[in-house]
Amino acid sequence: MPRVNRTFVLTLLIVSSSVFLLFQLYYYRKYVSQISQHAFLLQPGPYILSRTGHLTANDLQWQTVKKFLGLARRFGLPLFLADTAALTLLSHDALRQRDRLVREPHCSFLCTGRPVTSFALHANLWKYEPGFLLAAEQKGFELLELRGEDPRLASLDNLSGEEIPLHLLFRLHGYVIQVVFLYERSGNYLWHGALRLKSNIDRSFAPFKLLDYGRYSGSYDRPELVLTVLDGLDVRIPRNVSRFLSEQRQARFLECRYRDARNFLQLYPDDSSPEAVEFRRKVKSLLHLAARTLAQLDVPFWLSSGTCLGWFRQCSVISYSRDVDIGIFIEDFRSDIVAAFRNAGLSLKHKFGKVGDSLELSFLSDDVKLDVFFFYDDGGVVWNGGTQAKSGKKFKYIFPRFSLCWAELLELKVRVPCETLDYVTANYGSTWNVPVRSWDWKSSPSNVQENGVWPPAEWAELIQVH
């Protein structure tokens, strides 16, 4: 048997031991790395890392939302996703395009590239729980609570309501969660207040200009919600996402000016006679009926003329006006409007003009007239027409361009011109705040001008009195 070389054996043992130690070192480093990563995941921070092992903006935003939703679930907050960017990604068109985009696979909807995610809270379904805010702080969130007066308690008798929470802002990892409080109003709609920063508020806390909610007060129909899973998280969303987004774009709400209205009524006390009280009851019934009828046709309208003046000036209707006035843009005209009002129990009193020029409809219900004025766009202004039945004379009432806001009148959510003062001043002049009981529709308005005469041969079609 050949003699074994001791040097060779010693060298072999040294090499084998070195290889073994290298393997031990490799597995030790891998084990320590796993333990460190596990410990990191137990601390505040993202639970999901990108494929490269580095934290990404999406990781941080997803973890911020995940941690917030966990707190909300623990404290029973009736939340739903109201973020416009995230909801837009849920649209059918966005879903078809989504697979073509290079996005993080675990955060396709909630990670929008914006530093803010918005949720709405149905305030009437949740008892305000200070413990929720304390728990959020313990989870690492920085908090900013913004309050304001409760308009539901305001009236002509009480000009200031108690303060209520309007917005909560939670900040973590540089991302902000906005919680908008939605309150039920008497007109069977939801309302949120404007976000107003007091002098002692840190204006660097959040990118306030990027917030979806708070620039103005807003109002919404009560949305139907569904529970779904977005990016692995349980989230409630509006069932009809497109409708909610459309509402959000047109949600601006104007509060009644109770202080100015009370000052007006101190100078000019309202008529409290039985006849005036009965008239206001009839107006409320007629306005609600008109709103339901036009909603079924999906035709938007707003308070116009004397009805708009009553809301703006005295938060009510003008008892001596004897009618209800509403406006509709001519592009929203539908040929079945007359039939719809007739089916609702209203009778057609007159029809003047035509769709292309000065259309005006008037209906009667319980001795109260509903005047429907159709408005036409004419460059920098808009106008509606008027017709004198006995002479065929045409009149035009010119208004500056305006947008539409929501308001409340007689427990009904209705639209009014956002630029209400300009609208009222155009129609009633600078003395709109002084009652005028003697009113001639052909000469009294500040914005009226003659507009020709209808051809006699067309009177049978264009001047119909019933």
Short mmCIF file of C-alpha atoms in Angstrom, two decimals:
data_model
loop_
_atom_site.label_atom_id
_atom_site.label_comp_id
_atom_site.label_asym_id
_atom_site.label_seq_id
_atom_site.Cartn_x
_atom_site.Cartn_y
_atom_site.Cartn_z
CA MET A 1 0.00 0.00 0.00
CA PRO A 2 1.58 3.30 -1.04
CA ARG A 3 2.52 5.72 1.69
CA VAL A 4 0.22 8.76 1.95
CA ASN A 5 1.93 12.10 1.62
CA ARG A 6 1.21 14.01 4.83
CA THR A 7 1.65 17.36 3.13
CA PHE A 8 -0.95 16.48 0.52
CA VAL A 9 -3.43 15.36 3.17
CA LEU A 10 -2.87 18.48 5.21
CA THR A 11 -3.38 20.67 2.17
CA LEU A 12 -6.58 18.81 1.26
CA LEU A 13 -7.96 19.26 4.78
CA ILE A 14 -7.15 22.96 4.74
CA VAL A 15 -8.88 23.46 1.37
CA SER A 16 -11.95 21.45 2.47
CA SER A 17 -12.19 23.39 5.71
CA SER A 18 -11.91 26.68 3.86
CA VAL A 19 -14.69 25.70 1.45
CA PHE A 20 -16.85 24.60 4.36
CA LEU A 21 -16.24 27.89 6.18
CA LEU A 22 -17.08 29.84 3.05
CA PHE A 23 -20.38 27.98 2.73
CA GLN A 24 -21.10 28.63 6.41
CA LEU A 25 -20.33 32.33 5.96
CA TYR A 26 -22.61 32.52 2.89
CA TYR A 27 -25.54 30.91 4.65
CA TYR A 28 -24.91 32.93 7.79
CA ARG A 29 -25.06 36.19 5.83
CA LYS A 30 -28.23 35.06 4.07
CA TYR A 31 -29.81 34.10 7.41
CA VAL A 32 -28.87 37.41 9.02
CA SER A 33 -30.25 39.28 6.01
CA GLN A 34 -33.57 37.44 6.32
CA ILE A 35 -33.75 38.16 10.05
CA SER A 36 -32.98 41.84 9.46
CA GLN A 37 -35.58 42.09 6.73
CA HIS A 38 -38.15 40.40 8.97
CA ALA A 39 -37.35 42.82 11.79
CA PHE A 40 -37.69 45.72 9.34
CA LEU A 41 -41.10 44.53 8.27
CA LEU A 42 -42.25 44.54 11.88
CA GLN A 43 -41.42 48.24 12.10
CA PRO A 44 -43.43 51.06 10.50
CA GLY A 45 -42.67 50.85 6.81
CA PRO A 46 -43.61 49.11 3.60
CA TYR A 47 -44.52 45.43 3.69
CA ILE A 48 -43.76 44.94 0.00
CA LEU A 49 -40.47 45.68 -1.67
CA SER A 50 -39.89 46.05 -5.37
CA ARG A 51 -38.20 43.30 -7.31
CA THR A 52 -34.86 45.06 -6.91
CA GLY A 53 -35.19 45.00 -3.12
CA HIS A 54 -35.29 48.79 -2.93
CA LEU A 55 -38.13 50.90 -1.57
CA THR A 56 -40.12 52.68 -4.26
CA ALA A 57 -42.63 55.52 -4.08
CA ASN A 58 -45.39 53.00 -4.75
CA ASP A 59 -44.22 50.84 -1.84
CA LEU A 60 -44.45 53.80 0.50
CA GLN A 61 -47.86 54.95 -0.73
CA TRP A 62 -49.30 51.44 -0.67
CA GLN A 63 -48.08 50.86 2.87
CA THR A 64 -49.43 54.22 4.03
CA VAL A 65 -52.89 53.38 2.65
CA LYS A 66 -52.72 49.83 4.04
CA LYS A 67 -51.86 51.02 7.53
CA PHE A 68 -54.60 53.66 7.44
CA LEU A 69 -57.27 51.20 6.24
CA GLY A 70 -56.28 48.82 9.03
CA LEU A 71 -56.92 51.56 11.58
CA ALA A 72 -60.19 52.52 9.92
CA ARG A 73 -61.38 48.91 10.03
CA ARG A 74 -60.40 48.58 13.69
CA PHE A 75 -62.44 51.64 14.67
CA GLY A 76 -65.35 50.98 12.31
CA LEU A 77 -65.05 54.09 10.13
CA PRO A 78 -67.72 54.10 7.37
CA LEU A 79 -65.24 55.06 4.67
CA PHE A 80 -65.24 54.81 0.92
CA LEU A 81 -62.60 55.66 -1.66
CA ALA A 82 -63.24 59.15 -3.03
CA ASP A 83 -59.88 59.80 -4.67
CA THR A 84 -60.54 61.08 -8.17
CA ALA A 85 -57.27 59.78 -9.66
CA ALA A 86 -57.74 56.29 -8.21
CA LEU A 87 -61.41 56.12 -9.22
CA THR A 88 -60.56 57.29 -12.72
CA LEU A 89 -58.24 54.30 -13.04
CA LEU A 90 -61.27 52.11 -12.34
CA SER A 91 -63.12 53.34 -15.41
CA HIS A 92 -63.60 50.88 -18.24
CA ASP A 93 -61.34 52.79 -20.59
CA ALA A 94 -58.58 52.89 -18.00
CA LEU A 95 -58.94 49.18 -17.34
CA ARG A 96 -58.45 48.44 -21.02
CA GLN A 97 -55.34 50.58 -21.08
CA ARG A 98 -53.90 49.40 -17.78
CA ASP A 99 -52.14 46.29 -19.07
CA ARG A 100 -50.20 48.40 -21.55
CA LEU A 101 -48.72 50.55 -18.81
CA VAL A 102 -45.58 49.74 -16.88
CA ARG A 103 -46.87 49.79 -13.31
CA GLU A 104 -45.93 48.13 -10.04
CA PRO A 105 -47.87 44.83 -10.07
CA HIS A 106 -49.00 45.17 -6.46
CA CYS A 107 -50.28 48.75 -6.68
CA SER A 108 -52.08 49.50 -9.92
CA PHE A 109 -54.94 51.64 -8.59
CA LEU A 110 -54.14 53.15 -5.21
CA CYS A 111 -50.66 54.29 -6.26
CA THR A 112 -51.60 57.18 -8.50
CA GLY A 113 -48.35 59.11 -8.60
CA ARG A 114 -49.93 61.80 -6.43
CA PRO A 115 -48.86 62.38 -2.80
CA VAL A 116 -52.48 62.38 -1.60
CA THR A 117 -55.19 59.70 -1.36
CA SER A 118 -58.72 60.83 -0.50
CA PHE A 119 -61.43 58.95 1.39
CA ALA A 120 -64.91 60.12 2.36
CA LEU A 121 -66.50 59.33 5.72
CA HIS A 122 -70.26 59.17 6.26
CA ALA A 123 -70.24 61.21 9.47
CA ASN A 124 -73.80 60.38 10.53
CA LEU A 125 -72.92 56.67 10.67
CA TRP A 126 -69.91 57.08 12.96
CA LYS A 127 -69.60 58.32 16.50
CA TYR A 128 -66.54 60.53 16.64
CA GLU A 129 -63.85 58.52 18.44
CA PRO A 130 -60.80 60.43 19.76
CA GLY A 131 -59.15 57.07 20.40
CA PHE A 132 -58.87 56.63 16.66
CA LEU A 133 -56.64 59.68 16.39
CA LEU A 134 -54.47 58.48 19.29
CA ALA A 135 -54.07 55.07 17.67
CA ALA A 136 -53.10 56.73 14.39
CA GLU A 137 -50.37 58.69 16.17
CA GLN A 138 -49.08 55.50 17.75
CA LYS A 139 -48.80 53.99 14.27
CA GLY A 140 -46.58 56.85 13.22
CA PHE A 141 -49.11 59.13 11.51
CA GLU A 142 -48.90 62.88 11.92
CA LEU A 143 -52.37 64.42 12.19
CA LEU A 144 -54.10 67.64 11.23
CA GLU A 145 -57.77 68.08 12.15
CA LEU A 146 -59.74 70.91 10.54
CA ARG A 147 -63.08 72.02 11.96
CA GLY A 148 -65.76 74.49 11.00
CA GLU A 149 -69.27 75.63 11.86
CA ASP A 150 -72.15 73.19 11.40
CA PRO A 151 -74.47 74.80 8.81
CA ARG A 152 -77.28 72.42 9.77
CA LEU A 153 -77.69 74.38 13.00
CA ALA A 154 -77.64 77.77 11.33
CA SER A 155 -80.90 79.58 10.61
CA LEU A 156 -82.37 83.04 10.57
CA ASP A 157 -82.69 82.75 14.35
CA ASN A 158 -79.29 81.18 15.01
CA LEU A 159 -76.48 82.56 12.88
CA SER A 160 -73.68 80.32 14.11
CA GLY A 161 -73.59 76.59 14.59
CA GLU A 162 -71.33 74.44 16.72
CA GLU A 163 -67.98 73.44 15.30
CA ILE A 164 -67.74 70.00 13.74
CA PRO A 165 -64.84 68.08 12.15
CA LEU A 166 -64.71 68.71 8.42
CA HIS A 167 -61.40 67.21 7.27
CA LEU A 168 -58.73 64.96 8.75
CA LEU A 169 -55.27 64.76 7.22
CA PHE A 170 -52.91 61.89 8.08
CA ARG A 171 -49.28 62.08 6.99
CA LEU A 172 -46.79 59.18 6.87
CA HIS A 173 -43.69 58.60 4.73
CA GLY A 174 -44.39 61.93 3.02
CA TYR A 175 -47.84 60.77 1.84
CA VAL A 176 -51.14 62.27 2.97
CA ILE A 177 -54.49 60.56 3.54
CA GLN A 178 -57.39 63.01 3.36
CA VAL A 179 -60.62 62.08 5.13
CA VAL A 180 -63.61 64.21 4.10
CA PHE A 181 -66.57 64.22 6.49
CA LEU A 182 -69.91 63.94 4.67
CA TYR A 183 -72.93 65.07 6.67
CA GLU A 184 -76.60 64.48 5.89
CA ARG A 185 -78.60 67.60 5.16
CA SER A 186 -82.34 68.18 5.33
CA GLY A 187 -82.66 68.04 1.54
CA ASN A 188 -81.69 64.33 1.63
CA TYR A 189 -78.18 64.84 0.33
CA LEU A 190 -74.62 64.68 1.68
CA TRP A 191 -72.53 67.79 2.30
CA HIS A 192 -68.91 68.53 3.11
CA GLY A 193 -67.43 71.79 4.26
CA ALA A 194 -64.66 73.89 2.78
CA LEU A 195 -61.12 73.45 4.06
CA ARG A 196 -60.10 76.74 5.64
CA LEU A 197 -56.61 77.14 7.13
CA LYS A 198 -56.42 79.27 10.25
CA SER A 199 -53.40 81.47 10.91
CA ASN A 200 -51.76 78.96 13.26
CA ILE A 201 -51.95 76.03 10.80
CA ASP A 202 -48.74 74.64 9.31
CA ARG A 203 -49.23 75.25 5.59
CA SER A 204 -46.42 72.88 4.72
CA PHE A 205 -48.22 69.92 6.33
CA ALA A 206 -49.82 68.85 3.05
CA PRO A 207 -49.92 69.88 -0.62
CA PHE A 208 -53.25 71.64 -0.08
CA LYS A 209 -53.58 72.73 -3.71
CA LEU A 210 -53.56 69.06 -4.77
CA LEU A 211 -56.40 67.98 -2.48
CA ASP A 212 -59.52 66.76 -4.28
CA TYR A 213 -61.83 68.18 -1.62
CA GLY A 214 -61.96 71.37 0.41
CA ARG A 215 -61.49 74.27 -1.96
CA TYR A 216 -65.25 74.74 -1.76
CA SER A 217 -68.09 73.18 0.14
CA GLY A 218 -69.66 70.34 -1.84
CA SER A 219 -72.86 68.32 -2.02
CA TYR A 220 -73.59 64.81 -3.28
CA ASP A 221 -76.42 62.40 -3.69
CA ARG A 222 -76.02 59.46 -1.33
CA PRO A 223 -73.89 56.95 -3.31
CA GLU A 224 -74.49 53.21 -3.31
CA LEU A 225 -71.28 51.55 -2.16
CA VAL A 226 -69.74 48.17 -2.89
CA LEU A 227 -66.87 46.38 -1.18
CA THR A 228 -64.06 45.37 -3.50
CA VAL A 229 -60.37 44.49 -3.41
CA LEU A 230 -57.91 46.99 -4.83
CA ASP A 231 -54.21 46.17 -4.82
CA GLY A 232 -54.84 43.48 -2.22
CA LEU A 233 -56.75 45.79 0.14
CA ASP A 234 -60.45 45.73 1.03
CA VAL A 235 -61.92 49.06 -0.04
CA ARG A 236 -65.45 50.40 -0.45
CA ILE A 237 -66.08 52.35 -3.63
CA PRO A 238 -69.15 53.95 -5.28
CA ARG A 239 -70.98 51.36 -7.35
CA ASN A 240 -71.38 53.88 -10.16
CA VAL A 241 -67.87 55.33 -10.35
CA SER A 242 -68.52 57.47 -13.43
CA ARG A 243 -71.55 59.12 -11.87
CA PHE A 244 -69.67 59.88 -8.67
CA LEU A 245 -66.80 61.45 -10.59
CA SER A 246 -69.27 63.53 -12.57
CA GLU A 247 -70.87 64.70 -9.33
CA GLN A 248 -67.48 65.54 -7.86
CA ARG A 249 -66.68 67.85 -10.76
CA GLN A 250 -69.94 69.76 -10.22
CA ALA A 251 -70.29 69.52 -6.45
CA ARG A 252 -69.63 73.12 -5.40
CA PHE A 253 -72.20 74.21 -2.83
CA LEU A 254 -73.29 77.70 -1.77
CA GLU A 255 -74.67 78.19 1.71
CA CYS A 256 -77.62 80.47 2.28
CA ARG A 257 -76.52 83.90 3.55
CA TYR A 258 -78.44 83.82 6.82
CA ARG A 259 -76.82 86.92 8.32
CA ASP A 260 -77.66 89.11 5.31
CA ALA A 261 -81.12 87.56 5.08
CA ARG A 262 -81.87 88.37 8.71
CA ASN A 263 -80.72 91.97 8.21
CA PHE A 264 -83.01 92.24 5.18
CA LEU A 265 -85.99 90.81 7.04
CA GLN A 266 -85.46 93.18 9.92
CA LEU A 267 -85.87 96.04 7.46
CA TYR A 268 -88.63 94.38 5.43
CA PRO A 269 -90.48 91.83 7.61
CA ASP A 270 -91.80 88.83 5.74
CA ASP A 271 -95.51 88.39 5.17
CA SER A 272 -96.84 85.97 7.78
CA SER A 273 -100.47 86.03 6.68
CA PRO A 274 -102.25 82.70 6.11
CA GLU A 275 -102.27 83.40 2.38
CA ALA A 276 -98.49 83.92 2.30
CA VAL A 277 -97.86 80.81 4.40
CA GLU A 278 -100.07 78.78 2.04
CA PHE A 279 -98.27 80.21 -0.99
CA ARG A 280 -94.90 79.12 0.39
CA ARG A 281 -96.30 75.64 1.00
CA LYS A 282 -97.50 75.44 -2.61
CA VAL A 283 -94.17 76.71 -3.93
CA LYS A 284 -92.32 74.05 -1.97
CA SER A 285 -94.57 71.34 -3.35
CA LEU A 286 -94.27 72.64 -6.93
CA LEU A 287 -90.48 73.03 -6.76
CA HIS A 288 -90.02 69.50 -5.44
CA LEU A 289 -92.33 68.17 -8.16
CA ALA A 290 -90.46 70.05 -10.90
CA ALA A 291 -87.12 68.76 -9.58
CA ARG A 292 -88.31 65.15 -9.61
CA THR A 293 -89.77 65.48 -13.10
CA LEU A 294 -86.66 67.02 -14.62
CA ALA A 295 -84.39 64.57 -12.80
CA GLN A 296 -86.23 61.71 -14.49
CA LEU A 297 -85.42 63.35 -17.82
CA ASP A 298 -81.83 64.08 -16.74
CA VAL A 299 -82.40 67.78 -17.46
CA PRO A 300 -80.47 70.15 -15.16
CA PHE A 301 -82.12 73.41 -14.09
CA TRP A 302 -81.45 76.30 -11.75
CA LEU A 303 -83.39 78.90 -9.80
CA SER A 304 -83.90 82.00 -11.92
CA SER A 305 -85.49 85.45 -11.74
CA GLY A 306 -87.57 86.08 -8.61
CA THR A 307 -87.05 82.59 -7.17
CA CYS A 308 -83.28 83.03 -7.35
CA LEU A 309 -83.58 86.51 -5.83
CA GLY A 310 -85.64 85.10 -2.95
CA TRP A 311 -83.03 82.46 -2.14
CA PHE A 312 -80.14 84.93 -2.37
CA ARG A 313 -81.77 87.82 -0.55
CA GLN A 314 -83.88 86.20 2.16
CA CYS A 315 -83.19 82.43 2.10
CA SER A 316 -86.81 81.85 1.12
CA VAL A 317 -89.35 82.63 -1.58
CA ILE A 318 -90.82 86.05 -2.23
CA SER A 319 -94.41 85.68 -1.09
CA TYR A 320 -95.77 88.36 -3.44
CA SER A 321 -94.06 86.97 -6.55
CA ARG A 322 -96.90 84.48 -7.15
CA ASP A 323 -94.82 82.09 -9.29
CA VAL A 324 -91.73 79.86 -9.50
CA ASP A 325 -88.97 80.63 -12.01
CA ILE A 326 -86.38 78.17 -13.26
CA GLY A 327 -83.78 78.27 -16.04
CA ILE A 328 -82.58 75.55 -18.43
CA PHE A 329 -79.88 75.78 -21.09
CA ILE A 330 -81.40 75.25 -24.51
CA GLU A 331 -78.98 72.42 -25.29
CA ASP A 332 -80.64 70.47 -22.46
CA PHE A 333 -84.11 70.85 -23.98
CA ARG A 334 -85.98 67.62 -24.58
CA SER A 335 -89.09 67.30 -26.69
CA ASP A 336 -90.85 65.27 -24.00
CA ILE A 337 -90.58 67.95 -21.30
CA VAL A 338 -94.17 69.12 -21.81
CA ALA A 339 -95.51 65.57 -21.69
CA ALA A 340 -93.49 64.81 -18.57
CA PHE A 341 -94.91 67.83 -16.72
CA ARG A 342 -98.42 66.98 -17.85
CA ASN A 343 -97.97 63.42 -16.58
CA ALA A 344 -96.83 64.88 -13.26
CA GLY A 345 -100.15 66.73 -12.96
CA LEU A 346 -99.23 70.17 -14.30
CA SER A 347 -101.19 71.86 -17.07
CA LEU A 348 -99.50 73.83 -19.87
CA LYS A 349 -100.44 77.50 -19.55
CA HIS A 350 -98.48 78.86 -22.50
CA LYS A 351 -95.68 78.05 -24.93
CA PHE A 352 -93.82 80.93 -26.57
CA GLY A 353 -91.06 80.88 -29.15
CA LYS A 354 -89.24 77.86 -30.55
CA VAL A 355 -86.18 75.81 -29.73
CA GLY A 356 -84.00 77.97 -31.96
CA ASP A 357 -85.19 81.28 -30.52
CA SER A 358 -86.73 82.55 -27.24
CA LEU A 359 -88.40 79.33 -26.07
CA GLU A 360 -90.44 79.74 -22.91
CA LEU A 361 -92.85 77.34 -21.20
CA SER A 362 -95.29 78.03 -18.41
CA PHE A 363 -97.22 75.47 -16.37
CA LEU A 364 -99.87 75.74 -13.69
CA SER A 365 -100.26 73.72 -10.50
CA ASP A 366 -102.65 74.53 -7.66
CA ASP A 367 -102.92 78.18 -8.80
CA VAL A 368 -99.13 78.64 -8.78
CA LYS A 369 -97.32 79.21 -12.07
CA LEU A 370 -94.05 77.50 -13.02
CA ASP A 371 -92.15 79.54 -15.60
CA VAL A 372 -89.42 77.65 -17.48
CA PHE A 373 -86.98 79.97 -19.25
CA PHE A 374 -84.56 78.54 -21.79
CA PHE A 375 -81.16 80.20 -22.01
CA TYR A 376 -79.04 80.71 -25.12
CA ASP A 377 -75.28 81.15 -25.36
CA ASP A 378 -74.24 84.21 -27.33
CA GLY A 379 -70.48 84.54 -27.06
CA GLY A 380 -69.60 86.40 -23.88
CA VAL A 381 -73.17 86.49 -22.58
CA VAL A 382 -76.24 84.29 -22.20
CA TRP A 383 -79.84 85.33 -22.61
CA ASN A 384 -83.42 84.15 -22.37
CA GLY A 385 -86.37 85.45 -24.32
CA GLY A 386 -89.82 86.77 -23.58
CA THR A 387 -92.90 87.21 -25.74
CA GLN A 388 -95.91 89.51 -25.43
CA ALA A 389 -98.85 87.41 -26.56
CA LYS A 390 -101.16 90.20 -27.75
CA SER A 391 -98.58 92.03 -29.89
CA GLY A 392 -96.07 89.33 -30.82
CA LYS A 393 -93.23 91.53 -29.51
CA LYS A 394 -90.04 89.74 -28.51
CA PHE A 395 -87.79 90.66 -25.59
CA LYS A 396 -84.34 89.53 -24.59
CA TYR A 397 -82.86 89.37 -21.05
CA ILE A 398 -79.06 89.41 -21.08
CA PHE A 399 -76.87 87.92 -18.33
CA PRO A 400 -73.11 87.60 -17.90
CA ARG A 401 -71.87 84.05 -18.34
CA PHE A 402 -72.16 81.94 -15.22
CA SER A 403 -71.50 78.47 -13.87
CA LEU A 404 -73.84 76.43 -11.69
CA CYS A 405 -73.54 75.55 -8.02
CA TRP A 406 -75.71 73.62 -5.62
CA ALA A 407 -77.73 75.26 -2.86
CA GLU A 408 -80.70 74.41 -0.65
CA LEU A 409 -84.13 75.99 -0.73
CA LEU A 410 -87.23 74.69 1.04
CA GLU A 411 -85.44 71.42 1.97
CA LEU A 412 -84.51 70.78 -1.65
CA LYS A 413 -81.04 70.61 -3.18
CA VAL A 414 -81.21 72.88 -6.22
CA ARG A 415 -78.80 74.63 -8.54
CA VAL A 416 -78.20 78.36 -8.57
CA PRO A 417 -75.74 80.49 -10.57
CA CYS A 418 -72.41 80.38 -8.71
CA GLU A 419 -71.96 84.06 -9.53
CA THR A 420 -75.30 84.79 -7.89
CA LEU A 421 -74.68 88.45 -7.14
CA ASP A 422 -73.79 89.19 -10.78
CA TYR A 423 -76.81 87.22 -11.94
CA VAL A 424 -79.24 89.00 -9.61
CA THR A 425 -77.72 92.42 -10.29
CA ALA A 426 -78.06 91.91 -14.05
CA ASN A 427 -81.76 91.17 -13.64
CA TYR A 428 -82.72 93.57 -10.85
CA GLY A 429 -80.05 96.26 -10.86
CA SER A 430 -77.98 97.57 -7.98
CA THR A 431 -81.11 98.05 -5.86
CA TRP A 432 -81.98 94.32 -5.86
CA ASN A 433 -81.96 94.43 -2.06
CA VAL A 434 -85.01 96.73 -2.00
CA PRO A 435 -88.41 95.00 -2.49
CA VAL A 436 -90.40 96.05 -5.55
CA ARG A 437 -94.01 94.91 -5.53
CA SER A 438 -95.01 96.57 -8.79
CA TRP A 439 -93.06 94.77 -11.50
CA ASP A 440 -93.47 94.94 -15.28
CA TRP A 441 -91.61 92.06 -16.94
CA LYS A 442 -91.30 94.08 -20.19
CA SER A 443 -89.66 97.18 -18.72
CA SER A 444 -88.65 96.72 -15.06
CA PRO A 445 -85.69 94.30 -15.47
CA SER A 446 -82.32 96.02 -15.83
CA ASN A 447 -81.22 93.60 -18.54
CA VAL A 448 -84.27 93.66 -20.81
CA GLN A 449 -84.16 94.87 -24.41
CA GLU A 450 -86.59 94.65 -27.30
CA ASN A 451 -85.82 91.91 -29.80
CA GLY A 452 -88.15 92.39 -32.75
CA VAL A 453 -91.60 90.94 -33.48
CA TRP A 454 -92.70 87.44 -34.37
CA PRO A 455 -94.07 87.22 -37.95
CA PRO A 456 -97.91 87.14 -37.72
CA ALA A 457 -98.00 84.12 -40.02
CA GLU A 458 -96.12 82.12 -37.33
CA TRP A 459 -98.14 83.22 -34.30
CA ALA A 460 -100.24 80.07 -34.26
CA GLU A 461 -97.10 78.02 -33.77
CA LEU A 462 -94.97 80.43 -31.70
CA ILE A 463 -97.59 82.02 -29.43
CA GLN A 464 -99.72 79.33 -27.82
CA VAL A 465 -101.88 80.25 -24.84
CA HIS A 466 -103.97 77.54 -23.18
#
